[in-house]
Amino acid sequence: QKEVEQDPGPLSVPEGAIVSLNCTYSNSAFQYFMWYRQYSRKGPELLMYTYSSGNKEDGRFTAQVDKSSKYISLFIRDSQPSDSATYLCAMLAGGTSYGKLTFGQGTILTVHP
Amino acid sequence: GAVVSQHPSRVICKSGTSVKIECRSLDFQATTMFWYRQFPKQSLMLMATSNEGSKATYEQGVEKDKFLINHASLTLSTLTVTSAHPEDSSFYICSARPQRYSTDTQYFGPGTRLTVL
């Protein structure tokens, strides 16, 4: 079983839709949770960074963490064609892990006009 | 802020040659840098972690003699793929983290696409 599971999609939605992206994890040591966006042939770009259960909002993006269920989500409101990319969840254990991130497989999102 | 660059962005080489990829943090000092490899439609796989001034720590299954990592300064790490073969063709991405022993997030470079003929 992988430490982090993410539905690879692909996910196709119309412009303006609400998008929900999800990851589950099995390692209880994960304490920090990130969402990255990666455009084709580019490096990942950090979107959201959270470390506690609950919601964190930044513009059209909301990150949700439920540590009791080992489940995290990213919601995108009013999705735009420019949001079309691969979205990667990433997790970090606390302590002296030296920042080793564990990534999900990535979900390919297409927002069509 | 928090910009990481990589050079070259794309390289094509013949089998058996060595290729060096540079990763630079442009506006911060990076005590820790990470090297990842990404195959098409797959996620990032960590290859190694390098701390400035010390030897890199390689992930299981990654040949340290084939993938040489040098992190000689706080703003530069290099990955050298020695005696490259077609199976080494991949997208190589570095990331840099400003603080050692910290949970600060990593900032990624734009990646280097390596094609070995």
PDB file of N, CA and C in Angstrom, chain A residues 15-112:
ATOM      1  N   GLU A  15     -15.766  25.343 -17.299  1.00  0.00           N
ATOM      2  CA  GLU A  15     -15.355  26.586 -16.649  1.00  0.00           C
ATOM      3  C   GLU A  15     -16.421  27.031 -15.656  1.00  0.00           C
ATOM      4  N   GLY A  16     -15.966  27.470 -14.466  1.00  0.00           N
ATOM      5  CA  GLY A  16     -16.887  27.925 -13.440  1.00  0.00           C
ATOM      6  C   GLY A  16     -17.279  26.860 -12.439  1.00  0.00           C
ATOM      7  N   ALA A  17     -16.949  25.621 -12.719  1.00  0.00           N
ATOM      8  CA  ALA A  17     -17.304  24.521 -11.818  1.00  0.00           C
ATOM      9  C   ALA A  17     -16.454  24.552 -10.549  1.00  0.00           C
ATOM     10  N   ILE A  18     -16.959  23.887  -9.523  1.00  0.00           N
ATOM     11  CA  ILE A  18     -16.183  23.668  -8.305  1.00  0.00           C
ATOM     12  C   ILE A  18     -15.473  22.323  -8.449  1.00  0.00           C
ATOM     13  N   VAL A  19     -14.168  22.356  -8.223  1.00  0.00           N
ATOM     14  CA  VAL A  19     -13.361  21.151  -8.366  1.00  0.00           C
ATOM     15  C   VAL A  19     -12.961  20.651  -6.988  1.00  0.00           C
ATOM     16  N   SER A  20     -13.032  19.360  -6.787  1.00  0.00           N
ATOM     17  CA  SER A  20     -12.614  18.735  -5.534  1.00  0.00           C
ATOM     18  C   SER A  20     -11.526  17.710  -5.825  1.00  0.00           C
ATOM     19  N   LEU A  21     -10.375  17.895  -5.226  1.00  0.00           N
ATOM     20  CA  LEU A  21      -9.251  16.977  -5.390  1.00  0.00           C
ATOM     21  C   LEU A  21      -8.931  16.390  -4.018  1.00  0.00           C
ATOM     22  N   ASN A  22      -8.607  15.105  -3.985  1.00  0.00           N
ATOM     23  CA  ASN A  22      -8.468  14.438  -2.693  1.00  0.00           C
ATOM     24  C   ASN A  22      -7.246  13.540  -2.619  1.00  0.00           C
ATOM     25  N   CYS A  23      -6.764  13.371  -1.386  1.00  0.00           N
ATOM     26  CA  CYS A  23      -5.695  12.421  -1.116  1.00  0.00           C
ATOM     27  C   CYS A  23      -5.964  11.756   0.223  1.00  0.00           C
ATOM     28  N   THR A  24      -5.611  10.497   0.308  1.00  0.00           N
ATOM     29  CA  THR A  24      -5.644   9.801   1.583  1.00  0.00           C
ATOM     30  C   THR A  24      -4.231   9.344   1.911  1.00  0.00           C
ATOM     31  N   TYR A  25      -3.969   9.148   3.180  1.00  0.00           N
ATOM     32  CA  TYR A  25      -2.635   8.731   3.572  1.00  0.00           C
ATOM     33  C   TYR A  25      -2.729   7.733   4.718  1.00  0.00           C
ATOM     34  N   SER A  26      -1.650   6.997   4.902  1.00  0.00           N
ATOM     35  CA  SER A  26      -1.671   5.945   5.919  1.00  0.00           C
ATOM     36  C   SER A  26      -0.666   6.204   7.043  1.00  0.00           C
ATOM     37  N   ASN A  27       0.284   7.094   6.818  1.00  0.00           N
ATOM     38  CA  ASN A  27       1.339   7.334   7.799  1.00  0.00           C
ATOM     39  C   ASN A  27       0.900   8.397   8.810  1.00  0.00           C
ATOM     40  N   SER A  28       0.708   7.993  10.047  1.00  0.00           N
ATOM     41  CA  SER A  28       0.257   8.928  11.083  1.00  0.00           C
ATOM     42  C   SER A  28       1.300   9.990  11.409  1.00  0.00           C
ATOM     43  N   ALA A  29       2.535   9.770  10.978  1.00  0.00           N
ATOM     44  CA  ALA A  29       3.600  10.745  11.260  1.00  0.00           C
ATOM     45  C   ALA A  29       3.484  12.000  10.401  1.00  0.00           C
ATOM     46  N   PHE A  30       2.718  11.947   9.333  1.00  0.00           N
ATOM     47  CA  PHE A  30       2.564  13.134   8.485  1.00  0.00           C
ATOM     48  C   PHE A  30       1.850  14.229   9.267  1.00  0.00           C
ATOM     49  N   GLN A  31       2.476  15.392   9.303  1.00  0.00           N
ATOM     50  CA  GLN A  31       1.910  16.502  10.057  1.00  0.00           C
ATOM     51  C   GLN A  31       1.696  17.747   9.200  1.00  0.00           C
ATOM     52  N   TYR A  32       2.352  17.795   8.056  1.00  0.00           N
ATOM     53  CA  TYR A  32       2.293  18.983   7.214  1.00  0.00           C
ATOM     54  C   TYR A  32       1.827  18.568   5.829  1.00  0.00           C
ATOM     55  N   PHE A  33       0.934  19.357   5.285  1.00  0.00           N
ATOM     56  CA  PHE A  33       0.272  18.952   4.051  1.00  0.00           C
ATOM     57  C   PHE A  33       0.318  20.091   3.036  1.00  0.00           C
ATOM     58  N   MET A  34       0.671  19.749   1.836  1.00  0.00           N
ATOM     59  CA  MET A  34       0.826  20.735   0.776  1.00  0.00           C
ATOM     60  C   MET A  34       0.105  20.310  -0.493  1.00  0.00           C
ATOM     61  N   TRP A  35      -0.299  21.283  -1.251  1.00  0.00           N
ATOM     62  CA  TRP A  35      -0.806  21.066  -2.592  1.00  0.00           C
ATOM     63  C   TRP A  35       0.063  21.848  -3.566  1.00  0.00           C
ATOM     64  N   TYR A  36       0.501  21.146  -4.593  1.00  0.00           N
ATOM     65  CA  TYR A  36       1.293  21.767  -5.642  1.00  0.00           C
ATOM     66  C   TYR A  36       0.537  21.679  -6.970  1.00  0.00           C
ATOM     67  N   ARG A  37       0.762  22.657  -7.819  1.00  0.00           N
ATOM     68  CA  ARG A  37       0.239  22.654  -9.175  1.00  0.00           C
ATOM     69  C   ARG A  37       1.424  22.540 -10.122  1.00  0.00           C
ATOM     70  N   GLN A  38       1.290  21.660 -11.094  1.00  0.00           N
ATOM     71  CA  GLN A  38       2.361  21.466 -12.055  1.00  0.00           C
ATOM     72  C   GLN A  38       1.811  21.554 -13.467  1.00  0.00           C
ATOM     73  N   TYR A  39       2.271  22.565 -14.201  1.00  0.00           N
ATOM     74  CA  TYR A  39       1.930  22.655 -15.606  1.00  0.00           C
ATOM     75  C   TYR A  39       2.864  21.738 -16.387  1.00  0.00           C
ATOM     76  N   SER A  40       2.437  21.396 -17.593  1.00  0.00           N
ATOM     77  CA  SER A  40       3.186  20.458 -18.403  1.00  0.00           C
ATOM     78  C   SER A  40       4.627  20.927 -18.609  1.00  0.00           C
ATOM     79  N   ARG A  41       5.574  20.054 -18.366  1.00  0.00           N
ATOM     80  CA  ARG A  41       6.995  20.310 -18.584  1.00  0.00           C
ATOM     81  C   ARG A  41       7.540  21.432 -17.703  1.00  0.00           C
ATOM     82  N   LYS A  42       6.909  21.642 -16.538  1.00  0.00           N
ATOM     83  CA  LYS A  42       7.379  22.643 -15.588  1.00  0.00           C
ATOM     84  C   LYS A  42       7.524  22.015 -14.219  1.00  0.00           C
ATOM     85  N   GLY A  43       8.242  22.714 -13.334  1.00  0.00           N
ATOM     86  CA  GLY A  43       8.351  22.245 -11.968  1.00  0.00           C
ATOM     87  C   GLY A  43       7.095  22.550 -11.174  1.00  0.00           C
ATOM     88  N   PRO A  44       6.868  21.841 -10.072  1.00  0.00           N
ATOM     89  CA  PRO A  44       5.683  22.094  -9.240  1.00  0.00           C
ATOM     90  C   PRO A  44       5.726  23.469  -8.577  1.00  0.00           C
ATOM     91  N   GLU A  45       4.548  24.047  -8.440  1.00  0.00           N
ATOM     92  CA  GLU A  45       4.388  25.362  -7.819  1.00  0.00           C
ATOM     93  C   GLU A  45       3.517  25.192  -6.574  1.00  0.00           C
ATOM     94  N   LEU A  46       3.990  25.692  -5.442  1.00  0.00           N
ATOM     95  CA  LEU A  46       3.237  25.539  -4.207  1.00  0.00           C
ATOM     96  C   LEU A  46       1.953  26.365  -4.242  1.00  0.00           C
ATOM     97  N   LEU A  47       0.835  25.705  -3.925  1.00  0.00           N
ATOM     98  CA  LEU A  47      -0.454  26.388  -3.844  1.00  0.00           C
ATOM     99  C   LEU A  47      -0.879  26.624  -2.403  1.00  0.00           C
ATOM    100  N   MET A  48      -0.841  25.571  -1.603  1.00  0.00           N
ATOM    101  CA  MET A  48      -1.355  25.647  -0.242  1.00  0.00           C
ATOM    102  C   MET A  48      -0.454  24.842   0.681  1.00  0.00           C
ATOM    103  N   TYR A  49      -0.357  25.302   1.919  1.00  0.00           N
ATOM    104  CA  TYR A  49       0.464  24.642   2.934  1.00  0.00           C
ATOM    105  C   TYR A  49      -0.297  24.687   4.248  1.00  0.00           C
ATOM    106  N   THR A  50      -0.612  23.545   4.801  1.00  0.00           N
ATOM    107  CA  THR A  50      -1.376  23.508   6.051  1.00  0.00           C
ATOM    108  C   THR A  50      -0.754  22.503   6.997  1.00  0.00           C
ATOM    109  N   TYR A  51      -1.030  22.677   8.272  1.00  0.00           N
ATOM    110  CA  TYR A  51      -0.484  21.741   9.256  1.00  0.00           C
ATOM    111  C   TYR A  51      -1.476  21.366  10.341  1.00  0.00           C
ATOM    112  N   SER A  52      -2.676  21.845  10.256  1.00  0.00           N
ATOM    113  CA  SER A  52      -3.658  21.482  11.270  1.00  0.00           C
ATOM    114  C   SER A  52      -4.952  21.064  10.592  1.00  0.00           C
ATOM    115  N   SER A  53      -5.733  20.298  11.296  1.00  0.00           N
ATOM    116  CA  SER A  53      -7.031  19.906  10.765  1.00  0.00           C
ATOM    117  C   SER A  53      -7.918  21.132  10.611  1.00  0.00           C
ATOM    118  N   GLY A  54      -8.750  21.098   9.602  1.00  0.00           N
ATOM    119  CA  GLY A  54      -9.631  22.227   9.346  1.00  0.00           C
ATOM    120  C   GLY A  54      -9.425  22.756   7.949  1.00  0.00           C
ATOM    121  N   ASN A  55      -9.939  23.944   7.719  1.00  0.00           N
ATOM    122  CA  ASN A  55      -9.896  24.560   6.397  1.00  0.00           C
ATOM    123  C   ASN A  55      -8.947  25.751   6.367  1.00  0.00           C
ATOM    124  N   LYS A  56      -8.315  25.929   5.218  1.00  0.00           N
ATOM    125  CA  LYS A  56      -7.502  27.112   4.974  1.00  0.00           C
ATOM    126  C   LYS A  56      -7.847  27.645   3.597  1.00  0.00           C
ATOM    127  N   GLU A  57      -8.161  28.904   3.522  1.00  0.00           N
ATOM    128  CA  GLU A  57      -8.631  29.484   2.268  1.00  0.00           C
ATOM    129  C   GLU A  57      -7.635  30.493   1.731  1.00  0.00           C
ATOM    130  N   ASP A  58      -7.469  30.479   0.404  1.00  0.00           N
ATOM    131  CA  ASP A  58      -6.606  31.453  -0.259  1.00  0.00           C
ATOM    132  C   ASP A  58      -7.201  31.739  -1.636  1.00  0.00           C
ATOM    133  N   GLY A  59      -7.952  32.822  -1.706  1.00  0.00           N
ATOM    134  CA  GLY A  59      -8.591  33.159  -2.973  1.00  0.00           C
ATOM    135  C   GLY A  59      -9.616  32.104  -3.363  1.00  0.00           C
ATOM    136  N   ARG A  60      -9.441  31.548  -4.549  1.00  0.00           N
ATOM    137  CA  ARG A  60     -10.394  30.541  -5.022  1.00  0.00           C
ATOM    138  C   ARG A  60     -10.068  29.137  -4.505  1.00  0.00           C
ATOM    139  N   PHE A  61      -8.991  29.015  -3.760  1.00  0.00           N
ATOM    140  CA  PHE A  61      -8.546  27.709  -3.287  1.00  0.00           C
ATOM    141  C   PHE A  61      -8.815  27.528  -1.796  1.00  0.00           C
ATOM    142  N   THR A  62      -9.308  26.334  -1.441  1.00  0.00           N
ATOM    143  CA  THR A  62      -9.501  25.966  -0.049  1.00  0.00           C
ATOM    144  C   THR A  62      -8.877  24.601   0.184  1.00  0.00           C
ATOM    145  N   ALA A  63      -7.985  24.540   1.164  1.00  0.00           N
ATOM    146  CA  ALA A  63      -7.387  23.266   1.543  1.00  0.00           C
ATOM    147  C   ALA A  63      -8.066  22.789   2.810  1.00  0.00           C
ATOM    148  N   GLN A  64      -8.377  21.515   2.833  1.00  0.00           N
ATOM    149  CA  GLN A  64      -9.071  20.917   3.977  1.00  0.00           C
ATOM    150  C   GLN A  64      -8.274  19.718   4.454  1.00  0.00           C
ATOM    151  N   VAL A  65      -8.085  19.616   5.749  1.00  0.00           N
ATOM    152  CA  VAL A  65      -7.344  18.506   6.337  1.00  0.00           C
ATOM    153  C   VAL A  65      -8.195  17.862   7.415  1.00  0.00           C
ATOM    154  N   ASP A  66      -8.300  16.554   7.379  1.00  0.00           N
ATOM    155  CA  ASP A  66      -8.973  15.780   8.420  1.00  0.00           C
ATOM    156  C   ASP A  66      -7.992  14.713   8.885  1.00  0.00           C
ATOM    157  N   LYS A  67      -7.262  15.013   9.930  1.00  0.00           N
ATOM    158  CA  LYS A  67      -6.220  14.091  10.403  1.00  0.00           C
ATOM    159  C   LYS A  67      -6.824  12.821  10.984  1.00  0.00           C
ATOM    160  N   SER A  68      -8.015  12.909  11.546  1.00  0.00           N
ATOM    161  CA  SER A  68      -8.612  11.718  12.140  1.00  0.00           C
ATOM    162  C   SER A  68      -8.958  10.689  11.074  1.00  0.00           C
ATOM    163  N   SER A  69      -9.295  11.171   9.890  1.00  0.00           N
ATOM    164  CA  SER A  69      -9.623  10.272   8.774  1.00  0.00           C
ATOM    165  C   SER A  69      -8.456  10.097   7.824  1.00  0.00           C
ATOM    166  N   LYS A  70      -7.362  10.827   8.061  1.00  0.00           N
ATOM    167  CA  LYS A  70      -6.191  10.771   7.180  1.00  0.00           C
ATOM    168  C   LYS A  70      -6.610  11.099   5.742  1.00  0.00           C
ATOM    169  N   TYR A  71      -7.198  12.266   5.610  1.00  0.00           N
ATOM    170  CA  TYR A  71      -7.808  12.645   4.338  1.00  0.00           C
ATOM    171  C   TYR A  71      -7.619  14.134   4.153  1.00  0.00           C
ATOM    172  N   ILE A  72      -7.128  14.523   2.968  1.00  0.00           N
ATOM    173  CA  ILE A  72      -7.002  15.943   2.682  1.00  0.00           C
ATOM    174  C   ILE A  72      -7.656  16.245   1.344  1.00  0.00           C
ATOM    175  N   SER A  73      -8.112  17.483   1.206  1.00  0.00           N
ATOM    176  CA  SER A  73      -8.792  17.895  -0.025  1.00  0.00           C
ATOM    177  C   SER A  73      -8.331  19.285  -0.443  1.00  0.00           C
ATOM    178  N   LEU A  74      -8.451  19.524  -1.729  1.00  0.00           N
ATOM    179  CA  LEU A  74      -8.259  20.867  -2.280  1.00  0.00           C
ATOM    180  C   LEU A  74      -9.488  21.193  -3.106  1.00  0.00           C
ATOM    181  N   PHE A  75     -10.121  22.315  -2.790  1.00  0.00           N
ATOM    182  CA  PHE A  75     -11.278  22.760  -3.548  1.00  0.00           C
ATOM    183  C   PHE A  75     -10.899  23.995  -4.368  1.00  0.00           C
ATOM    184  N   ILE A  76     -11.316  23.992  -5.602  1.00  0.00           N
ATOM    185  CA  ILE A  76     -11.098  25.145  -6.476  1.00  0.00           C
ATOM    186  C   ILE A  76     -12.464  25.672  -6.878  1.00  0.00           C
ATOM    187  N   ARG A  77     -12.746  26.912  -6.507  1.00  0.00           N
ATOM    188  CA  ARG A  77     -14.027  27.538  -6.876  1.00  0.00           C
ATOM    189  C   ARG A  77     -13.867  28.294  -8.184  1.00  0.00           C
ATOM    190  N   ASP A  78     -14.976  28.430  -8.892  1.00  0.00           N
ATOM    191  CA  ASP A  78     -14.981  29.208 -10.136  1.00  0.00           C
ATOM    192  C   ASP A  78     -13.766  28.833 -10.999  1.00  0.00           C
ATOM    193  N   SER A  79     -13.659  27.567 -11.300  1.00  0.00           N
ATOM    194  CA  SER A  79     -12.482  27.082 -12.023  1.00  0.00           C
ATOM    195  C   SER A  79     -12.346  27.760 -13.383  1.00  0.00           C
ATOM    196  N   GLN A  80     -11.094  27.973 -13.771  1.00  0.00           N
ATOM    197  CA  GLN A  80     -10.748  28.656 -15.018  1.00  0.00           C
ATOM    198  C   GLN A  80      -9.913  27.733 -15.911  1.00  0.00           C
ATOM    199  N   PRO A  81      -9.947  27.953 -17.213  1.00  0.00           N
ATOM    200  CA  PRO A  81      -9.095  27.144 -18.099  1.00  0.00           C
ATOM    201  C   PRO A  81      -7.621  27.176 -17.688  1.00  0.00           C
ATOM    202  N   SER A  82      -7.186  28.292 -17.101  1.00  0.00           N
ATOM    203  CA  SER A  82      -5.787  28.396 -16.658  1.00  0.00           C
ATOM    204  C   SER A  82      -5.481  27.505 -15.460  1.00  0.00           C
ATOM    205  N   ASP A  83      -6.533  26.943 -14.846  1.00  0.00           N
ATOM    206  CA  ASP A  83      -6.317  25.999 -13.742  1.00  0.00           C
ATOM    207  C   ASP A  83      -5.974  24.601 -14.267  1.00  0.00           C
ATOM    208  N   SER A  84      -6.077  24.406 -15.563  1.00  0.00           N
ATOM    209  CA  SER A  84      -5.766  23.098 -16.147  1.00  0.00           C
ATOM    210  C   SER A  84      -4.299  22.758 -15.914  1.00  0.00           C
ATOM    211  N   ALA A  85      -4.071  21.694 -15.175  1.00  0.00           N
ATOM    212  CA  ALA A  85      -2.717  21.311 -14.778  1.00  0.00           C
ATOM    213  C   ALA A  85      -2.810  19.986 -14.027  1.00  0.00           C
ATOM    214  N   THR A  86      -1.675  19.510 -13.576  1.00  0.00           N
ATOM    215  CA  THR A  86      -1.649  18.355 -12.672  1.00  0.00           C
ATOM    216  C   THR A  86      -1.498  18.861 -11.246  1.00  0.00           C
ATOM    217  N   TYR A  87      -2.341  18.367 -10.359  1.00  0.00           N
ATOM    218  CA  TYR A  87      -2.312  18.789  -8.961  1.00  0.00           C
ATOM    219  C   TYR A  87      -1.754  17.651  -8.108  1.00  0.00           C
ATOM    220  N   LEU A  88      -0.747  17.970  -7.345  1.00  0.00           N
ATOM    221  CA  LEU A  88      -0.059  16.982  -6.523  1.00  0.00           C
ATOM    222  C   LEU A  88      -0.242  17.315  -5.055  1.00  0.00           C
ATOM    223  N   CYS A  89      -0.681  16.332  -4.280  1.00  0.00           N
ATOM    224  CA  CYS A  89      -0.650  16.519  -2.843  1.00  0.00           C
ATOM    225  C   CYS A  89       0.716  16.026  -2.357  1.00  0.00           C
ATOM    226  N   ALA A  90       1.184  16.614  -1.273  1.00  0.00           N
ATOM    227  CA  ALA A  90       2.477  16.219  -0.715  1.00  0.00           C
ATOM    228  C   ALA A  90       2.393  16.319   0.794  1.00  0.00           C
ATOM    229  N   MET A  91       3.127  15.448   1.463  1.00  0.00           N
ATOM    230  CA  MET A  91       3.051  15.382   2.912  1.00  0.00           C
ATOM    231  C   MET A  91       4.436  15.284   3.517  1.00  0.00           C
ATOM    232  N   LEU A  92       4.530  15.799   4.720  1.00  0.00           N
ATOM    233  CA  LEU A  92       5.813  15.870   5.402  1.00  0.00           C
ATOM    234  C   LEU A  92       5.638  15.403   6.837  1.00  0.00           C
ATOM    235  N   ALA A  93       6.513  14.490   7.241  1.00  0.00           N
ATOM    236  CA  ALA A  93       6.470  14.048   8.628  1.00  0.00           C
ATOM    237  C   ALA A  93       7.159  15.079   9.511  1.00  0.00           C
ATOM    238  N   GLY A  94       6.789  15.115  10.751  1.00  0.00           N
ATOM    239  CA  GLY A  94       7.425  16.037  11.676  1.00  0.00           C
ATOM    240  C   GLY A  94       8.762  15.499  12.143  1.00  0.00           C
ATOM    241  N   GLY A  95       9.395  16.224  13.041  1.00  0.00           N
ATOM    242  CA  GLY A  95      10.653  15.772  13.595  1.00  0.00           C
ATOM    243  C   GLY A  95      11.798  15.931  12.630  1.00  0.00           C
ATOM    244  N   THR A  96      12.793  15.103  12.770  1.00  0.00           N
ATOM    245  CA  THR A  96      14.000  15.241  11.969  1.00  0.00           C
ATOM    246  C   THR A  96      13.884  14.486  10.655  1.00  0.00           C
ATOM    247  N   SER A  97      12.851  14.788   9.901  1.00  0.00           N
ATOM    248  CA  SER A  97      12.680  14.116   8.610  1.00  0.00           C
ATOM    249  C   SER A  97      13.449  14.838   7.512  1.00  0.00           C
ATOM    250  N   TYR A  98      14.100  15.960   7.896  1.00  0.00           N
ATOM    251  CA  TYR A  98      14.881  16.736   6.939  1.00  0.00           C
ATOM    252  C   TYR A  98      14.073  17.132   5.713  1.00  0.00           C
ATOM    253  N   GLY A  99      12.790  17.312   5.895  1.00  0.00           N
ATOM    254  CA  GLY A  99      11.972  17.851   4.827  1.00  0.00           C
ATOM    255  C   GLY A  99      11.663  16.904   3.710  1.00  0.00           C
ATOM    256  N   LYS A 100      11.731  15.611   3.919  1.00  0.00           N
ATOM    257  CA  LYS A 100      11.456  14.660   2.855  1.00  0.00           C
ATOM    258  C   LYS A 100       9.961  14.611   2.590  1.00  0.00           C
ATOM    259  N   LEU A 101       9.571  15.089   1.413  1.00  0.00           N
ATOM    260  CA  LEU A 101       8.177  15.097   1.021  1.00  0.00           C
ATOM    261  C   LEU A 101       7.780  13.758   0.409  1.00  0.00           C
ATOM    262  N   THR A 102       6.569  13.338   0.685  1.00  0.00           N
ATOM    263  CA  THR A 102       5.992  12.181   0.016  1.00  0.00           C
ATOM    264  C   THR A 102       4.836  12.685  -0.822  1.00  0.00           C
ATOM    265  N   PHE A 103       4.883  12.419  -2.112  1.00  0.00           N
ATOM    266  CA  PHE A 103       3.897  12.932  -3.054  1.00  0.00           C
ATOM    267  C   PHE A 103       2.841  11.900  -3.391  1.00  0.00           C
ATOM    268  N   GLY A 104       1.646  12.408  -3.679  1.00  0.00           N
ATOM    269  CA  GLY A 104       0.641  11.590  -4.313  1.00  0.00           C
ATOM    270  C   GLY A 104       0.946  11.466  -5.798  1.00  0.00           C
ATOM    271  N   GLN A 105       0.171  10.670  -6.478  1.00  0.00           N
ATOM    272  CA  GLN A 105       0.425  10.387  -7.886  1.00  0.00           C
ATOM    273  C   GLN A 105       0.137  11.588  -8.779  1.00  0.00           C
ATOM    274  N   GLY A 106      -0.716  12.497  -8.284  1.00  0.00           N
ATOM    275  CA  GLY A 106      -1.090  13.652  -9.097  1.00  0.00           C
ATOM    276  C   GLY A 106      -2.403  13.420  -9.814  1.00  0.00           C
ATOM    277  N   THR A 107      -3.243  14.444  -9.858  1.00  0.00           N
ATOM    278  CA  THR A 107      -4.518  14.398 -10.581  1.00  0.00           C
ATOM    279  C   THR A 107      -4.452  15.376 -11.746  1.00  0.00           C
ATOM    280  N   ILE A 108      -4.713  14.876 -12.938  1.00  0.00           N
ATOM    281  CA  ILE A 108      -4.713  15.723 -14.127  1.00  0.00           C
ATOM    282  C   ILE A 108      -6.081  16.387 -14.251  1.00  0.00           C
ATOM    283  N   LEU A 109      -6.097  17.714 -14.229  1.00  0.00           N
ATOM    284  CA  LEU A 109      -7.336  18.479 -14.318  1.00  0.00           C
ATOM    285  C   LEU A 109      -7.371  19.272 -15.616  1.00  0.00           C
ATOM    286  N   THR A 110      -8.506  19.188 -16.293  1.00  0.00           N
ATOM    287  CA  THR A 110      -8.745  20.014 -17.474  1.00  0.00           C
ATOM    288  C   THR A 110     -10.022  20.801 -17.257  1.00  0.00           C
ATOM    289  N   VAL A 111      -9.940  22.123 -17.378  1.00  0.00           N
ATOM    290  CA  VAL A 111     -11.107  22.996 -17.291  1.00  0.00           C
ATOM    291  C   VAL A 111     -11.365  23.527 -18.690  1.00  0.00           C
ATOM    292  N   HIS A 112     -12.497  23.145 -19.256  1.00  0.00           N
ATOM    293  CA  HIS A 112     -12.755  23.563 -20.635  1.00  0.00           C
ATOM    294  C   HIS A 112     -13.722  24.731 -20.674  1.00  0.00           C
TER     295      HIS A 112
END
